[in-house]
């Protein structure tokens, strides 16, 4: 995948032009593009399919270069642009950046380069947390890069000035979830370790700022107790996408939509692990030739 910024603009314009009658497909019938650093974005796709069952989705997991959460902003922006370019070339009508790390670090760069609507997970997730919290003491767990970007803290504080936000990077949780270790004593000890300081801070809401963490929701709830609400950004993001499609009159009508999956490495592993995230509908994935 080549990636210079100018190419994105051109591809974005071409994609938009297809909505101006240059090709016969109705703009609303074009698919929605979704990308993540790998498998985790399937938690967001699952919510999208639930809320928007008639839409077609093209999902790209950059499995060859996962994790993004430990990389520099420059690299995350470059990878995110390359993913965007691939999806724009498929003629998508909207782009959902399902990866928290890419949303935190690269959303502005992507949105500047493209001519179609781009929706990330940070703002919807922050809104969901603010809505859930009574005390305004909100914990956010995420990758190192997401925490370092300060994106969740800034967005929550904009929405609720005076909120107290406690962030914690939890790098070991991504490999644990991918291994399927979401319910054993190793998961419990790791989660307890990461959440200890947040628990001490007296948070009443925990925002899951990483695509993989929803699979550990039960464990988070067990460790934090019933007094703390655990929220993730997937459903809130799907609702934001639905509203935007309605505003732009771009919703697809008619038969149930379909999902296609692309990866940059190991399609078999994506299918195997992806079923835990999404369900048996992950039947196959196409590996991109680069
Ligand atoms: N998808 C990433 C996120 O939501 C987690 C995995 C990674 O570090 O790439 O931040």
Short mmCIF file of C-alpha atoms and ligand atoms in Angstrom, two decimals:
data_model
loop_
_atom_site.label_atom_id
_atom_site.label_comp_id
_atom_site.label_asym_id
_atom_site.label_seq_id
_atom_site.Cartn_x
_atom_site.Cartn_y
_atom_site.Cartn_z
CA UNK A 1 0.00 0.00 0.00
CA UNK A 2 1.52 3.32 -1.01
CA UNK A 3 0.65 6.29 1.08
CA UNK A 4 1.47 9.87 0.15
CA UNK A 5 -1.11 12.29 1.47
CA UNK A 6 -1.92 13.80 -1.91
CA UNK A 7 -2.94 10.43 -3.25
CA UNK A 8 -5.55 10.16 -0.50
CA UNK A 9 -7.16 13.42 -1.52
CA UNK A 10 -7.37 12.30 -5.11
CA UNK A 11 -8.80 8.95 -4.22
CA UNK A 12 -11.20 10.65 -1.80
CA UNK A 13 -12.39 12.96 -4.58
CA UNK A 14 -12.82 10.08 -6.94
CA UNK A 15 -14.82 8.20 -4.33
CA UNK A 16 -16.99 11.28 -3.83
CA UNK A 17 -17.38 11.73 -7.56
CA UNK A 18 -19.07 8.38 -7.74
CA UNK A 19 -21.84 10.04 -5.73
CA UNK A 20 -22.20 12.69 -8.47
CA UNK A 21 -23.60 10.32 -11.03
CA UNK A 22 -20.35 9.37 -12.76
CA UNK A 23 -21.00 5.73 -11.94
CA UNK A 24 -24.40 4.17 -11.67
CA UNK A 25 -24.31 2.90 -8.07
CA UNK A 26 -26.53 4.92 -5.72
CA UNK A 27 -24.33 6.72 -3.15
CA UNK A 28 -26.19 5.14 -0.24
CA UNK A 29 -25.57 1.67 -1.65
CA UNK A 30 -21.82 1.97 -1.35
CA UNK A 31 -20.18 0.13 1.55
CA UNK A 32 -18.87 1.60 4.79
CA UNK A 33 -15.14 1.11 5.37
CA UNK A 34 -13.89 0.11 8.81
CA UNK A 35 -10.29 -0.36 9.82
CA UNK A 36 -8.38 -1.39 12.89
CA UNK A 37 -4.82 -2.36 13.66
CA UNK A 38 -5.99 -5.97 13.63
CA UNK A 39 -8.76 -8.08 15.04
CA UNK A 40 -10.08 -5.95 17.88
CA UNK A 41 -12.04 -3.56 15.66
CA UNK A 42 -14.45 -6.43 15.12
CA UNK A 43 -16.05 -5.42 18.45
CA UNK A 44 -16.92 -2.11 16.78
CA UNK A 45 -18.04 -3.84 13.58
CA UNK A 46 -20.32 -6.10 15.62
CA UNK A 47 -22.05 -3.05 17.09
CA UNK A 48 -22.25 -1.44 13.64
CA UNK A 49 -23.93 -4.50 12.14
CA UNK A 50 -26.39 -4.65 15.04
CA UNK A 51 -27.38 -1.00 14.64
CA UNK A 52 -27.14 -0.92 10.82
CA UNK A 53 -28.07 -4.40 9.56
CA UNK A 54 -28.74 -3.22 5.99
CA UNK A 55 -25.32 -1.72 5.41
CA UNK A 56 -22.43 -3.43 3.60
CA UNK A 57 -19.13 -3.20 5.45
CA UNK A 58 -15.56 -3.67 4.28
CA UNK A 59 -13.27 -4.34 7.22
CA UNK A 60 -9.49 -4.04 7.05
CA UNK A 61 -7.35 -5.41 9.88
CA UNK A 62 -3.70 -4.43 9.63
CA UNK A 63 -2.65 -7.70 11.26
CA UNK A 64 0.89 -7.53 9.86
CA UNK A 65 1.67 -4.40 11.85
CA UNK A 66 -0.33 -4.86 15.06
CA UNK A 67 0.06 -3.52 17.71
CA UNK A 68 -0.26 0.19 16.96
CA UNK A 69 -0.52 1.02 20.64
CA UNK A 70 3.22 0.88 21.25
CA UNK A 71 4.23 2.83 18.12
CA UNK A 72 5.06 6.50 17.59
CA UNK A 73 2.48 8.98 16.32
CA UNK A 74 4.32 9.33 13.02
CA UNK A 75 4.12 5.60 12.33
CA UNK A 76 0.49 5.33 13.47
CA UNK A 77 -0.49 8.20 11.14
CA UNK A 78 1.34 6.61 8.22
CA UNK A 79 -0.28 3.19 8.74
CA UNK A 80 -3.71 4.77 9.25
CA UNK A 81 -3.40 6.72 5.99
CA UNK A 82 -2.44 3.56 4.13
CA UNK A 83 -5.46 1.73 5.53
CA UNK A 84 -7.67 4.66 4.55
CA UNK A 85 -6.28 4.70 1.04
CA UNK A 86 -7.06 1.01 0.58
CA UNK A 87 -10.66 1.45 1.72
CA UNK A 88 -11.24 4.63 -0.31
CA UNK A 89 -10.17 2.75 -3.42
CA UNK A 90 -13.03 0.31 -2.69
CA UNK A 91 -15.51 3.17 -3.16
CA UNK A 92 -16.69 3.49 0.45
CA UNK A 93 -19.22 6.18 1.40
CA UNK A 94 -18.02 6.62 4.98
CA UNK A 95 -14.97 5.60 7.00
CA UNK A 96 -15.08 4.31 10.57
CA UNK A 97 -11.74 4.31 12.34
CA UNK A 98 -12.47 1.46 14.74
CA UNK A 99 -9.01 1.53 16.33
CA UNK A 100 -8.77 3.72 19.44
CA UNK A 101 -5.07 4.31 18.89
CA UNK A 102 -5.57 5.48 15.28
CA UNK A 103 -8.59 7.56 16.30
CA UNK A 104 -6.60 9.20 19.09
CA UNK A 105 -3.53 9.95 17.02
CA UNK A 106 -4.46 10.02 13.32
CA UNK A 107 -8.14 10.98 12.98
CA UNK A 108 -7.51 14.65 12.14
CA UNK A 109 -4.86 13.76 9.56
CA UNK A 110 -7.16 11.24 7.89
CA UNK A 111 -10.19 13.53 7.93
CA UNK A 112 -8.12 16.36 6.38
CA UNK A 113 -7.07 14.09 3.53
CA UNK A 114 -10.39 12.54 2.62
CA UNK A 115 -13.61 13.81 1.09
CA UNK A 116 -15.98 11.36 2.73
CA UNK A 117 -17.19 11.49 6.36
CA UNK A 118 -14.75 9.96 8.85
CA UNK A 119 -15.89 8.81 12.29
CA UNK A 120 -13.58 7.68 15.08
CA UNK A 121 -14.29 6.00 18.40
CA UNK A 122 -12.94 8.61 20.84
CA UNK A 123 -15.74 11.16 20.85
CA UNK A 124 -18.60 8.62 20.97
CA UNK A 125 -16.79 6.73 23.75
CA UNK A 126 -16.16 9.91 25.72
CA UNK A 127 -19.84 10.90 25.39
CA UNK A 128 -20.94 7.48 26.62
CA UNK A 129 -18.66 7.76 29.67
CA UNK A 130 -19.81 11.28 30.51
CA UNK A 131 -23.43 10.16 30.26
CA UNK A 132 -22.80 7.16 32.50
CA UNK A 133 -20.88 8.98 35.23
CA UNK A 134 -22.65 10.66 38.14
CA UNK A 135 -19.59 11.81 40.08
CA UNK A 136 -17.50 12.87 37.08
CA UNK A 137 -14.67 10.61 38.26
CA UNK A 138 -13.93 8.61 35.15
CA UNK A 139 -11.25 6.00 34.55
CA UNK A 140 -9.95 5.40 31.04
CA UNK A 141 -7.89 2.37 30.11
CA UNK A 142 -6.23 2.16 26.71
CA UNK A 143 -2.99 1.48 24.87
CA UNK A 144 0.15 3.45 25.68
CA UNK A 145 -0.18 5.60 22.54
CA UNK A 146 -3.83 6.42 23.22
CA UNK A 147 -3.10 7.41 26.81
CA UNK A 148 -0.05 9.45 25.75
CA UNK A 149 -2.12 11.33 23.14
CA UNK A 150 -4.40 12.71 25.87
CA UNK A 151 -7.31 12.43 23.40
CA UNK A 152 -9.81 10.88 25.81
CA UNK A 153 -8.89 13.29 28.61
CA UNK A 154 -9.30 16.32 26.34
CA UNK A 155 -12.57 15.13 24.86
CA UNK A 156 -14.12 14.21 28.22
CA UNK A 157 -13.04 17.51 29.74
CA UNK A 158 -14.57 19.42 26.83
CA UNK A 159 -17.83 17.58 27.31
CA UNK A 160 -17.79 17.90 31.09
CA UNK A 161 -15.46 20.58 32.41
CA UNK A 162 -14.33 19.69 35.92
CA UNK A 163 -14.44 15.94 35.30
CA UNK A 164 -11.66 14.04 37.03
CA UNK A 165 -10.08 11.65 34.57
CA UNK A 166 -7.72 8.87 35.58
CA UNK A 167 -5.94 7.09 32.74
CA UNK A 168 -4.01 3.85 32.72
CA UNK A 169 -2.20 2.12 29.86
CA UNK A 170 -2.74 -1.65 29.93
CA UNK A 171 -0.43 -3.11 27.25
CA UNK A 172 -0.72 -6.74 28.38
CA UNK A 173 -4.47 -6.91 27.88
CA UNK A 174 -4.34 -6.99 24.06
CA UNK A 175 -2.27 -10.23 23.85
CA UNK A 176 -4.31 -11.78 26.69
CA UNK A 177 -7.55 -11.22 24.80
CA UNK A 178 -6.08 -12.48 21.53
CA UNK A 179 -4.99 -15.64 23.35
CA UNK A 180 -8.56 -16.08 24.57
CA UNK A 181 -7.48 -15.68 28.21
CA UNK A 182 -10.34 -13.51 29.34
CA UNK A 183 -11.65 -15.61 32.18
CA UNK A 184 -8.76 -17.24 34.00
CA UNK A 185 -6.61 -16.34 37.02
CA UNK A 186 -3.90 -14.75 34.85
CA UNK A 187 -6.47 -12.39 33.37
CA UNK A 188 -7.82 -11.62 36.83
CA UNK A 189 -4.40 -10.85 38.30
CA UNK A 190 -3.42 -8.70 35.32
CA UNK A 191 -6.69 -6.75 35.35
CA UNK A 192 -6.50 -6.30 39.16
CA UNK A 193 -2.97 -4.98 38.83
CA UNK A 194 -3.88 -2.46 36.15
CA UNK A 195 -7.09 -1.29 37.82
CA UNK A 196 -5.72 -0.93 41.36
CA UNK A 197 -4.84 2.76 41.11
CA UNK A 198 -8.12 3.59 39.34
CA UNK A 199 -10.04 1.80 42.07
CA UNK A 200 -8.19 3.81 44.71
CA UNK A 201 -9.15 7.01 42.88
CA UNK A 202 -12.84 6.30 43.49
CA UNK A 203 -13.98 6.30 39.87
CA UNK A 204 -17.66 5.54 39.22
CA UNK A 205 -17.19 4.83 35.50
CA UNK A 206 -14.56 2.92 33.57
CA UNK A 207 -14.26 3.66 29.85
CA UNK A 208 -12.75 0.89 27.76
CA UNK A 209 -10.54 2.85 25.38
CA UNK A 210 -9.26 -0.09 23.34
CA UNK A 211 -10.99 -2.37 20.87
CA UNK A 212 -9.98 -5.56 22.70
CA UNK A 213 -11.20 -4.68 26.16
CA UNK A 214 -14.94 -5.33 25.70
CA UNK A 215 -14.09 -9.04 25.77
CA UNK A 216 -12.89 -8.53 29.35
CA UNK A 217 -15.97 -6.61 30.52
CA UNK A 218 -17.03 -9.31 32.97
CA UNK A 219 -13.57 -9.38 34.49
CA UNK A 220 -13.44 -5.58 34.83
CA UNK A 221 -16.84 -5.61 36.51
CA UNK A 222 -15.79 -8.41 38.83
CA UNK A 223 -12.60 -6.58 39.88
CA UNK A 224 -14.23 -3.15 40.25
CA UNK A 225 -17.50 -4.24 41.82
CA UNK A 226 -21.05 -3.22 40.98
CA UNK A 227 -20.62 0.42 41.99
CA UNK A 228 -18.56 1.16 38.88
CA UNK A 229 -20.13 1.29 35.42
CA UNK A 230 -18.08 -0.18 32.60
CA UNK A 231 -18.73 1.44 29.21
CA UNK A 232 -17.18 0.98 25.80
CA UNK A 233 -17.28 3.03 22.65
CA UNK A 234 -18.57 0.43 20.19
CA UNK A 235 -22.32 0.98 20.54
CA UNK A 236 -21.91 4.75 20.90
CA UNK A 237 -19.84 4.78 17.71
CA UNK A 238 -22.43 2.73 15.85
CA UNK A 239 -25.12 5.20 16.94
CA UNK A 240 -22.97 8.11 15.76
CA UNK A 241 -22.56 6.42 12.36
CA UNK A 242 -26.31 5.83 12.09
CA UNK A 243 -27.07 9.49 12.86
CA UNK A 244 -24.53 10.69 10.33
CA UNK A 245 -25.88 8.41 7.60
CA UNK A 246 -29.38 9.72 8.29
CA UNK A 247 -28.23 13.35 8.23
CA UNK A 248 -26.48 12.82 4.91
CA UNK A 249 -29.29 10.63 3.54
CA UNK A 250 -26.72 7.95 2.84
CA UNK A 251 -28.36 5.00 4.60
CA UNK A 252 -28.68 1.84 2.55
CA UNK A 253 -32.15 0.44 2.18
CA UNK A 254 -33.26 -3.01 1.17
CA UNK A 255 -31.82 -6.42 1.85
CA UNK A 256 -29.58 -7.32 4.75
CA UNK A 257 -26.01 -6.15 4.21
CA UNK A 258 -22.85 -8.22 4.08
CA UNK A 259 -19.37 -7.96 5.53
CA UNK A 260 -16.08 -8.59 3.76
CA UNK A 261 -12.77 -8.90 5.57
CA UNK A 262 -9.27 -7.97 4.47
CA UNK A 263 -6.05 -8.41 6.42
CA UNK A 264 -2.40 -7.66 5.84
CA UNK A 265 -1.22 -10.98 7.29
CA UNK A 266 -2.43 -14.35 8.60
CA UNK A 267 -6.01 -14.60 7.34
CA UNK A 268 -6.46 -18.00 9.03
CA UNK A 269 -5.60 -16.59 12.43
CA UNK A 270 -7.90 -13.63 11.80
CA UNK A 271 -10.79 -16.00 11.08
CA UNK A 272 -10.04 -18.17 14.11
CA UNK A 273 -9.60 -15.37 16.64
CA UNK A 274 -12.05 -13.04 14.89
CA UNK A 275 -14.94 -15.39 15.57
CA UNK A 276 -14.54 -14.73 19.28
CA UNK A 277 -14.86 -11.02 18.62
CA UNK A 278 -17.57 -11.06 15.99
CA UNK A 279 -19.18 -14.46 15.60
CA UNK A 280 -19.22 -17.29 13.04
CA UNK A 281 -19.91 -14.84 10.20
CA UNK A 282 -16.14 -14.34 9.94
CA UNK A 283 -15.81 -17.14 7.40
CA UNK A 284 -12.84 -15.95 5.39
CA UNK A 285 -10.47 -13.04 5.00
CA UNK A 286 -8.48 -11.89 2.01
CA UNK A 287 -4.82 -11.13 2.49
CA UNK A 288 -3.69 -7.95 0.76
CA UNK A 289 -0.85 -8.27 -1.68
CA UNK A 290 1.67 -5.51 -1.08
N1 LIG B 1 -6.84 -1.59 18.15
C1 LIG B 1 -5.99 -1.00 19.15
C2 LIG B 1 -6.78 0.08 19.91
O1 LIG B 1 -7.99 0.08 19.95
C3 LIG B 1 -5.47 -2.04 20.13
C4 LIG B 1 -4.42 -2.94 19.56
C5 LIG B 1 -3.16 -2.20 19.14
O2 LIG B 1 -2.38 -1.77 20.00
O3 LIG B 1 -2.96 -2.09 17.95
O4 LIG B 1 -6.17 0.95 20.47
#
